[in-house]
Tab-separated table of C-alpha atoms and ligand atoms in Angstrom:
chain	number	residue	atom	x	y	z
Q	1	MET	CA	-20.886	9.154	3.130
Q	2	ASP	CA	-20.021	12.001	0.746
Q	3	ASN	CA	-17.141	13.154	2.886
Q	4	PHE	CA	-15.725	9.687	3.637
Q	5	VAL	CA	-12.128	9.022	2.640
Q	6	ARG	CA	-10.919	5.440	2.753
Q	7	ILE	CA	-7.467	4.749	4.159
Q	8	VAL	CA	-5.707	1.500	3.250
Q	9	GLU	CA	-3.112	0.757	5.915
Q	10	VAL	CA	0.005	-0.736	4.316
Q	11	GLY	CA	2.465	-0.402	7.218
Q	12	ALA	CA	2.626	-4.107	8.020
Q	13	ARG	CA	3.565	-4.821	4.381
Q	14	ASP	CA	5.096	-1.830	2.577
Q	15	GLY	CA	6.405	-0.514	5.889
Q	16	LEU	CA	7.981	-3.589	7.361
Q	17	GLN	CA	9.269	-5.012	4.052
Q	18	ASN	CA	11.961	-2.338	4.015
Q	19	GLU	CA	12.831	-1.974	7.683
Q	20	SER	CA	16.322	-3.129	8.581
Q	21	VAL	CA	15.048	-4.638	11.842
Q	22	VAL	CA	13.230	-7.844	10.945
Q	23	LEU	CA	10.438	-8.226	13.485
Q	24	ASP	CA	9.399	-11.580	14.822
Q	25	MET	CA	5.947	-12.932	14.193
Q	26	GLN	CA	4.480	-11.892	17.543
Q	27	ASP	CA	5.600	-8.268	17.020
Q	28	LYS	CA	3.943	-8.193	13.601
Q	29	ILE	CA	0.757	-9.670	15.053
Q	30	THR	CA	0.792	-7.050	17.829
Q	31	LEU	CA	1.182	-4.302	15.217
Q	32	ILE	CA	-1.822	-5.582	13.265
Q	33	GLU	CA	-3.937	-6.057	16.398
Q	34	ASN	CA	-3.158	-2.458	17.355
Q	35	LEU	CA	-4.171	-1.318	13.857
Q	36	ILE	CA	-7.436	-3.251	14.156
Q	37	LYS	CA	-8.292	-1.198	17.277
Q	38	THR	CA	-8.030	2.078	15.321
Q	39	GLY	CA	-11.135	1.599	13.183
Q	40	LEU	CA	-9.160	1.112	9.952
Q	41	LYS	CA	-11.234	-0.997	7.567
Q	42	ASP	CA	-8.511	-2.028	5.104
Q	43	ILE	CA	-5.289	-3.564	6.396
Q	44	GLU	CA	-2.568	-5.115	4.241
Q	45	VAL	CA	-1.140	-7.948	6.323
Q	46	GLY	CA	1.945	-8.932	4.302
Q	47	SER	CA	2.971	-10.599	1.066
Q	48	CYS	CA	3.256	-14.065	-0.429
Q	49	VAL	CA	6.507	-13.426	-2.287
Q	50	SER	CA	9.807	-15.261	-2.347
Q	51	PRO	CA	11.495	-15.053	1.082
Q	52	LYS	CA	14.804	-14.923	-0.817
Q	53	TRP	CA	13.689	-11.679	-2.463
Q	54	VAL	CA	12.007	-10.072	0.564
Q	55	PRO	CA	12.988	-11.871	3.786
Q	56	GLN	CA	11.045	-9.392	5.928
Q	57	MET	CA	7.753	-10.786	4.580
Q	58	ALA	CA	8.428	-14.431	5.452
Q	59	GLY	CA	5.631	-15.856	7.583
Q	60	SER	CA	2.922	-13.536	6.227
Q	61	THR	CA	0.395	-16.355	5.793
Q	62	GLU	CA	0.951	-17.586	9.375
Q	63	ILE	CA	0.411	-14.025	10.567
Q	64	TYR	CA	-2.783	-13.854	8.521
Q	65	GLU	CA	-3.975	-17.052	10.197
Q	66	LYS	CA	-3.182	-15.862	13.708
Q	67	ILE	CA	-4.606	-12.339	13.717
Q	68	SER	CA	-8.145	-11.780	14.919
Q	69	LYS	CA	-10.293	-11.014	11.920
Q	70	PRO	CA	-13.269	-8.988	13.071
Q	71	ASP	CA	-16.141	-8.659	10.582
Q	72	GLY	CA	-16.102	-5.549	8.464
Q	73	ILE	CA	-12.326	-5.299	8.010
Q	74	ASN	CA	-10.623	-6.309	4.750
Q	75	PHE	CA	-7.323	-8.052	5.377
Q	76	SER	CA	-5.229	-8.504	2.238
Q	77	LEU	CA	-2.036	-10.186	1.088
Q	78	LEU	CA	0.185	-9.232	-1.871
Q	79	THR	CA	0.470	-12.016	-4.456
Q	80	PRO	CA	2.863	-11.754	-7.435
Q	81	ASN	CA	1.904	-15.076	-9.032
Q	82	LEU	CA	-0.408	-18.079	-8.785
Q	83	ARG	CA	1.814	-19.677	-6.172
Q	84	GLY	CA	1.393	-16.621	-3.965
Q	85	TYR	CA	-2.347	-16.622	-4.612
Q	86	GLU	CA	-2.622	-20.265	-3.583
Q	87	ALA	CA	-0.677	-19.587	-0.390
Q	88	ALA	CA	-3.045	-16.722	0.442
Q	89	ARG	CA	-6.114	-18.857	-0.268
Q	90	ALA	CA	-4.778	-21.738	1.833
Q	91	VAL	CA	-5.224	-19.521	4.903
Q	92	GLY	CA	-8.649	-18.286	3.767
Q	93	CYS	CA	-7.605	-14.852	2.499
Q	94	GLN	CA	-10.529	-13.056	0.810
Q	95	GLU	CA	-8.599	-10.168	-0.749
Q	96	VAL	CA	-5.291	-10.183	-2.608
Q	97	ALA	CA	-3.264	-7.465	-4.299
Q	98	ILE	CA	-1.445	-7.963	-7.575
Q	99	PHE	CA	1.362	-5.593	-8.473
Q	100	THR	CA	3.175	-4.440	-11.567
Q	101	GLY	CA	4.553	-1.139	-12.849
Q	102	ALA	CA	4.440	1.468	-15.571
Q	103	SER	CA	8.210	1.126	-16.010
Q	104	GLU	CA	9.751	-1.916	-17.701
Q	105	THR	CA	13.034	-1.726	-15.791
Q	106	PHE	CA	11.394	-1.340	-12.383
Q	107	THR	CA	9.025	-4.235	-13.065
Q	108	GLN	CA	11.939	-6.425	-14.137
Q	109	LYS	CA	13.883	-5.587	-10.969
Q	110	ASN	CA	10.845	-5.926	-8.711
Q	111	ILE	CA	9.166	-9.087	-9.977
Q	112	ASN	CA	11.680	-10.431	-12.480
Q	113	CYS	CA	9.482	-10.173	-15.580
Q	114	SER	CA	8.250	-7.662	-18.134
Q	115	ILE	CA	5.017	-5.706	-17.672
Q	116	ALA	CA	3.361	-7.891	-20.344
Q	117	GLU	CA	4.510	-11.090	-18.609
Q	118	SER	CA	3.217	-9.822	-15.268
Q	119	LEU	CA	-0.202	-9.186	-16.811
Q	120	GLU	CA	-0.202	-12.723	-18.217
Q	121	ARG	CA	0.549	-14.133	-14.746
Q	122	PHE	CA	-2.268	-12.065	-13.318
Q	123	GLU	CA	-4.784	-13.577	-15.753
Q	124	ASP	CA	-4.314	-16.896	-13.927
Q	125	ILE	CA	-4.843	-15.238	-10.562
Q	126	MET	CA	-7.890	-13.355	-11.812
Q	127	SER	CA	-9.651	-16.407	-13.169
Q	128	ARG	CA	-9.110	-18.274	-9.897
Q	129	ALA	CA	-10.154	-15.224	-7.851
Q	130	LYS	CA	-13.323	-14.919	-9.885
Q	131	SER	CA	-14.374	-18.488	-9.201
Q	132	ASP	CA	-13.306	-18.230	-5.515
Q	133	GLY	CA	-15.151	-14.922	-5.000
Q	134	VAL	CA	-11.909	-13.201	-3.935
Q	135	ARG	CA	-11.493	-9.436	-4.298
Q	136	VAL	CA	-8.402	-8.306	-6.197
Q	137	ARG	CA	-6.745	-4.926	-5.853
Q	138	GLY	CA	-4.126	-3.791	-8.382
Q	139	TYR	CA	-0.973	-1.731	-7.930
Q	140	VAL	CA	0.897	0.170	-10.615
Q	141	SER	CA	4.324	1.360	-9.459
Q	142	CYS	CA	6.226	4.344	-10.856
Q	143	MET	CA	3.183	6.523	-11.524
Q	144	VAL	CA	5.493	9.530	-12.027
Q	145	ASP	CA	9.173	8.539	-11.819
Q	146	CYS	CA	11.123	5.311	-12.047
Q	147	PRO	CA	14.416	4.920	-10.131
Q	148	TYR	CA	16.023	3.487	-13.309
Q	149	GLU	CA	14.222	5.150	-16.245
Q	150	GLY	CA	13.345	8.600	-14.844
Q	151	ALA	CA	10.070	10.268	-15.831
Q	152	ILE	CA	7.235	7.966	-16.884
Q	153	ASP	CA	4.643	9.033	-19.442
Q	154	PRO	CA	1.207	9.405	-17.770
Q	155	SER	CA	-0.349	7.571	-20.724
Q	156	ALA	CA	1.764	4.497	-19.891
Q	157	VAL	CA	0.376	4.582	-16.336
Q	158	ALA	CA	-3.191	4.872	-17.640
Q	159	GLU	CA	-2.571	1.992	-20.042
Q	160	VAL	CA	-1.431	-0.505	-17.365
Q	161	THR	CA	-4.155	0.723	-14.988
Q	162	GLY	CA	-6.747	0.026	-17.689
Q	163	ARG	CA	-5.431	-3.490	-18.205
Q	164	LEU	CA	-5.741	-4.254	-14.476
Q	165	LEU	CA	-9.257	-2.815	-14.283
Q	166	ASP	CA	-10.290	-4.689	-17.442
Q	167	MET	CA	-9.132	-7.969	-15.969
Q	168	GLY	CA	-11.304	-7.410	-12.904
Q	169	CYS	CA	-9.422	-5.488	-10.209
Q	170	TYR	CA	-11.989	-3.606	-8.134
Q	171	GLU	CA	-9.511	-0.730	-7.733
Q	172	VAL	CA	-6.009	0.213	-8.843
Q	173	SER	CA	-3.617	1.984	-6.513
Q	174	LEU	CA	-1.066	4.154	-8.296
Q	175	GLY	CA	2.292	4.035	-6.561
Q	176	GLU	CA	4.499	7.110	-6.393
Q	177	THR	CA	7.206	4.638	-5.588
Q	178	ILE	CA	10.259	6.823	-4.999
Q	179	GLY	CA	8.595	9.897	-3.531
Q	180	THR	CA	10.103	12.404	-5.989
Q	181	ALA	CA	6.891	13.754	-7.527
Q	182	THR	CA	5.451	17.196	-6.954
Q	183	PRO	CA	1.664	17.739	-7.084
Q	184	ASP	CA	1.649	19.188	-10.622
Q	185	ARG	CA	3.081	15.943	-11.970
Q	186	VAL	CA	0.698	13.823	-9.927
Q	187	GLU	CA	-2.201	15.876	-11.326
Q	188	ALA	CA	-1.025	15.121	-14.858
Q	189	VAL	CA	-1.263	11.391	-14.114
Q	190	TRP	CA	-4.753	11.712	-12.631
Q	191	ASP	CA	-5.751	13.768	-15.707
Q	192	ALA	CA	-4.663	10.912	-17.965
Q	193	CYS	CA	-6.459	8.315	-15.813
Q	194	LEU	CA	-9.650	10.256	-15.135
Q	195	GLU	CA	-10.215	10.606	-18.879
Q	196	ARG	CA	-10.698	6.831	-18.913
Q	197	PHE	CA	-11.709	5.682	-15.408
Q	198	ASP	CA	-13.904	6.772	-12.507
Q	199	ALA	CA	-12.156	8.303	-9.507
Q	200	GLY	CA	-13.758	5.533	-7.420
Q	201	GLN	CA	-11.657	2.927	-9.256
Q	202	LEU	CA	-8.397	4.632	-8.302
Q	203	ALA	CA	-6.281	5.098	-5.174
Q	204	GLY	CA	-3.145	7.124	-4.393
Q	205	HIS	CA	-0.058	5.512	-2.833
Q	206	PHE	CA	2.510	8.189	-2.042
Q	207	HIS	CA	5.993	7.678	-0.670
Q	208	ASN	CA	7.485	10.583	1.219
Q	209	THR	CA	11.182	10.725	0.304
Q	210	TYR	CA	11.130	14.478	-0.414
Q	211	GLY	CA	8.279	15.323	1.982
Q	212	MET	CA	5.835	15.734	-0.921
Q	213	ALA	CA	3.430	12.918	-0.042
Q	214	ILE	CA	0.877	14.967	1.873
Q	215	ALA	CA	0.908	17.666	-0.845
Q	216	ASN	CA	0.282	14.922	-3.380
Q	217	VAL	CA	-2.642	13.627	-1.327
Q	218	TYR	CA	-4.094	17.145	-1.229
Q	219	ALA	CA	-3.764	17.533	-5.005
Q	220	SER	CA	-5.408	14.130	-5.488
Q	221	LEU	CA	-8.294	14.987	-3.143
Q	222	LYS	CA	-8.960	18.082	-5.237
Q	223	MET	CA	-9.231	15.776	-8.248
Q	224	SER	CA	-11.842	13.572	-6.500
Q	225	ILE	CA	-9.576	10.697	-5.453
Q	226	ARG	CA	-11.025	9.308	-2.216
Q	227	THR	CA	-8.808	6.324	-1.341
Q	228	PHE	CA	-5.235	6.613	-0.090
Q	229	ASP	CA	-2.655	4.111	1.122
Q	230	SER	CA	-0.525	4.993	4.127
Q	231	SER	CA	1.789	3.431	6.705
Q	232	ILE	CA	1.541	3.852	10.434
Q	233	ALA	CA	4.395	6.123	11.616
Q	234	GLY	CA	5.539	6.472	7.972
Q	235	LEU	CA	7.237	3.076	8.062
Q	236	GLY	CA	8.921	1.614	5.088
Q	237	GLY	CA	9.725	1.879	1.394
Q	238	CYS	CA	10.207	-0.653	-1.385
Q	239	PRO	CA	13.227	-2.974	-1.382
Q	240	TYR	CA	13.616	-2.569	-5.169
Q	241	ALA	CA	13.506	1.243	-5.161
Q	242	LYS	CA	16.794	2.233	-3.544
Q	243	GLY	CA	16.623	5.431	-1.513
Q	244	ALA	CA	12.821	5.506	-1.446
Q	245	SER	CA	11.523	6.206	2.025
Q	246	GLY	CA	8.274	5.210	3.697
Q	247	ASN	CA	4.712	5.938	2.719
Q	248	VAL	CA	2.851	9.008	3.882
Q	249	SER	CA	2.161	8.305	7.542
Q	250	THR	CA	-1.357	7.296	8.500
Q	251	GLU	CA	-1.274	9.840	11.335
Q	252	ASP	CA	-0.414	12.765	8.974
Q	253	LEU	CA	-2.997	11.605	6.437
Q	254	HIS	CA	-5.622	11.331	9.177
Q	255	TYR	CA	-4.736	14.827	10.445
Q	256	LEU	CA	-5.056	16.367	6.971
Q	257	LEU	CA	-8.339	14.635	6.244
Q	258	THR	CA	-10.096	15.255	9.548
Q	259	HIS	CA	-8.996	18.918	9.660
Q	260	MET	CA	-10.381	19.357	6.145
Q	261	GLY	CA	-13.733	17.966	7.305
Q	262	TYR	CA	-13.450	14.456	5.861
Q	263	ASP	CA	-14.501	11.387	7.795
Q	264	THR	CA	-12.023	8.499	8.060
Q	265	GLY	CA	-13.741	6.327	10.681
Q	266	ILE	CA	-10.466	6.242	12.628
Q	267	ASP	CA	-9.987	6.778	16.348
Q	268	GLU	CA	-7.075	9.197	16.733
Q	269	GLU	CA	-5.950	8.032	20.170
Q	270	ALA	CA	-5.846	4.374	19.085
Q	271	LEU	CA	-3.951	5.370	15.930
Q	272	MET	CA	-1.359	7.319	17.913
Q	273	GLN	CA	-0.942	4.433	20.358
Q	274	ALA	CA	-0.400	1.988	17.468
Q	275	GLY	CA	2.315	4.233	15.999
Q	276	LYS	CA	3.995	4.716	19.383
Q	277	ALA	CA	4.076	0.970	20.071
Q	278	ILE	CA	5.679	0.010	16.753
Q	279	MET	CA	8.311	2.748	16.947
Q	280	GLU	CA	9.217	1.715	20.496
Q	281	ARG	CA	9.655	-1.816	19.192
Q	282	LEU	CA	11.781	-0.649	16.228
Q	283	GLY	CA	13.786	1.620	18.523
Q	284	ARG	CA	13.698	4.742	16.401
Q	285	PRO	CA	11.622	7.938	16.218
Q	286	THR	CA	8.406	8.147	14.215
Q	287	ARG	CA	8.408	9.792	10.776
Q	288	SER	CA	4.949	11.267	11.404
Q	289	ASN	CA	4.875	14.990	12.162
Q	290	ALA	CA	1.291	14.707	13.398
Q	291	ALA	CA	2.346	12.000	15.861
Q	292	ILE	CA	5.297	14.074	17.127
Q	293	ALA	CA	2.992	17.066	17.700
Q	294	TYR	CA	0.317	14.888	19.314
Q	295	TRP	CA	2.666	13.382	21.889
Q	296	LYS	CA	4.341	16.737	22.620
Q	297	LYS	CA	0.939	18.250	23.350
Q	298	ARG	CA	-0.065	15.277	25.513
Q	299	GLU	CA	3.145	15.502	27.509
Q	300	ALA	CA	3.024	19.314	27.956
T	401	HMG	P1	11.486	-15.472	-9.881
T	401	HMG	O1	12.839	-15.752	-9.367
T	401	HMG	O2	11.370	-14.850	-11.227
T	401	HMG	O3	10.503	-16.706	-9.869
T	401	HMG	O4	10.735	-14.561	-8.815
T	401	HMG	P2	10.706	-18.213	-9.947
T	401	HMG	O5	9.361	-18.740	-10.293
T	401	HMG	O6	11.880	-18.550	-10.810
T	401	HMG	O7	11.033	-18.636	-8.438
T	401	HMG	C1	12.257	-18.306	-7.784
T	401	HMG	C2	12.202	-18.783	-6.351
T	401	HMG	O8	11.146	-18.128	-5.659
T	401	HMG	C3	11.906	-20.267	-6.278
T	401	HMG	O9	12.513	-20.746	-5.075
T	401	HMG	C4	10.425	-20.303	-6.104
T	401	HMG	O10	9.977	-21.459	-5.451
T	401	HMG	C5	10.182	-19.101	-5.220
T	401	HMG	P3	13.926	-21.502	-5.119
T	401	HMG	O11	13.719	-22.641	-6.044
T	401	HMG	O12	14.931	-20.502	-5.621
T	401	HMG	O13	14.150	-21.885	-3.686
T	401	HMG	N1	8.855	-18.483	-5.377
T	401	HMG	C6	8.075	-18.159	-4.353
T	401	HMG	N2	8.236	-18.295	-3.019
T	401	HMG	C7	7.222	-17.860	-2.226
T	401	HMG	N3	6.108	-17.301	-2.712
T	401	HMG	C8	5.910	-17.154	-4.021
T	401	HMG	C9	6.925	-17.589	-4.904
T	401	HMG	N4	7.052	-17.578	-6.250
T	401	HMG	C10	8.236	-18.129	-6.529
T	401	HMG	N5	4.790	-16.570	-4.472
T	401	HMG	C11	8.917	-13.424	-7.766
T	401	HMG	C12	9.459	-14.022	-9.044
T	401	HMG	C13	7.755	-12.541	-8.109
T	401	HMG	C14	8.469	-14.568	-6.851
T	401	HMG	C15	10.057	-12.618	-7.085
T	401	HMG	O14	10.531	-11.701	-8.003
T	401	HMG	C16	9.620	-11.911	-5.841
T	401	HMG	O15	9.264	-12.530	-4.832
T	401	HMG	N6	9.682	-10.555	-5.843
T	401	HMG	C17	9.359	-9.790	-4.679
T	401	HMG	C18	8.727	-8.516	-5.090
T	401	HMG	C19	8.286	-7.707	-3.906
T	401	HMG	O16	7.767	-8.223	-2.928
T	401	HMG	N7	8.471	-6.365	-4.003
T	401	HMG	C20	8.024	-5.462	-3.023
T	401	HMG	C21	6.540	-5.285	-3.088
T	401	HMG	S1	5.996	-4.220	-4.411
T	401	HMG	C22	6.095	-2.616	-3.745
T	401	HMG	O17	6.568	-2.451	-2.666
T	401	HMG	C23	5.509	-1.476	-4.523
T	401	HMG	C24	4.164	-1.012	-3.975
T	401	HMG	O18	4.253	-0.661	-2.610
T	401	HMG	C25	3.645	0.187	-4.781
T	401	HMG	C26	4.665	1.315	-4.920
T	401	HMG	O19	5.121	1.857	-3.902
T	401	HMG	O20	4.985	1.624	-6.055
T	401	HMG	C27	3.108	-2.126	-4.076
T	402	MG	MG1	4.905	1.277	-1.888
């Protein structure tokens, strides 16, 4: 297992939350069923947030209920507060993600509270999750830059990450929310975090606005990070980070990892088919270079 790299598929959540086409429930279920066929072991299904804030995520708990849930796959829902946690639990969800940021302004715009207030809210979720035996993943947005405040001090990122780990998150995913960072700056954040935490407690979540996401994954791999979030076909962005584009595509991430000799447990053909199906439904071309090259080669 030394060369295994875990991919957390966030396309159905981070991807779809920022697409202008709002898919109906059956389309979202089809997307997730196609992702299940790929061998992915971690799939974010949606979020239990206010439908007034993020209309694209309405119906996430119904989707969670309706998808097939084969053993061995973690299906998670994003929960900003106890109300979201309770909604996730009402449909039997066994893993939730809590999310805050290393920037005060971003956190305020994203979840309408300060970083400190968000951590207080999470204490309630954590104590319930502990007694329910639910796994909790943490997210820290703005690991390098904030769309409102500019550069963020790596020590601020490490500080919030530490708080989430201390309260019981099994892992914290650091979000390069607006996709502006170059690898040198990402390395500085890992340096600050790896002084305090094990690489196994951390994950990289890179948006691809400037095409730097795959370079940032490579830099992170070299620093022993072995879990990365990605979106099928590079879907998405964050509704509260204007101009931010989608995550690194799962197809590009898979290409990088397998060609570097890492094991992902993913079936390439099934992955490519999943990306093709969702882009046909959205009616626009994929953002994955690996997928473009794959289909060109297949059609040649
Ligand atoms: P608020 O307005 O401060 O909270 O929102 P409130 O308690 O005053 O409630 C306001 C309304 O929301 C009320 O409804 C509540 O009932 C309802 P109204 O009376 O107006 O009809 N409400 C809820 N509805 C459904 N589910 C809930 C819930 N809670 C309250 N759980 C809140 C606070 C957090 C709810 C709001 O700010 C919100 O929903 N924000 C959405 C944030 C979001 O989803 N952002 C995108 C995901 S994060 C991301 O993309 C970054 C990441 O990818 C990493 C990276 O890239 O950096 C993870
Ligand atoms: Mg994101």
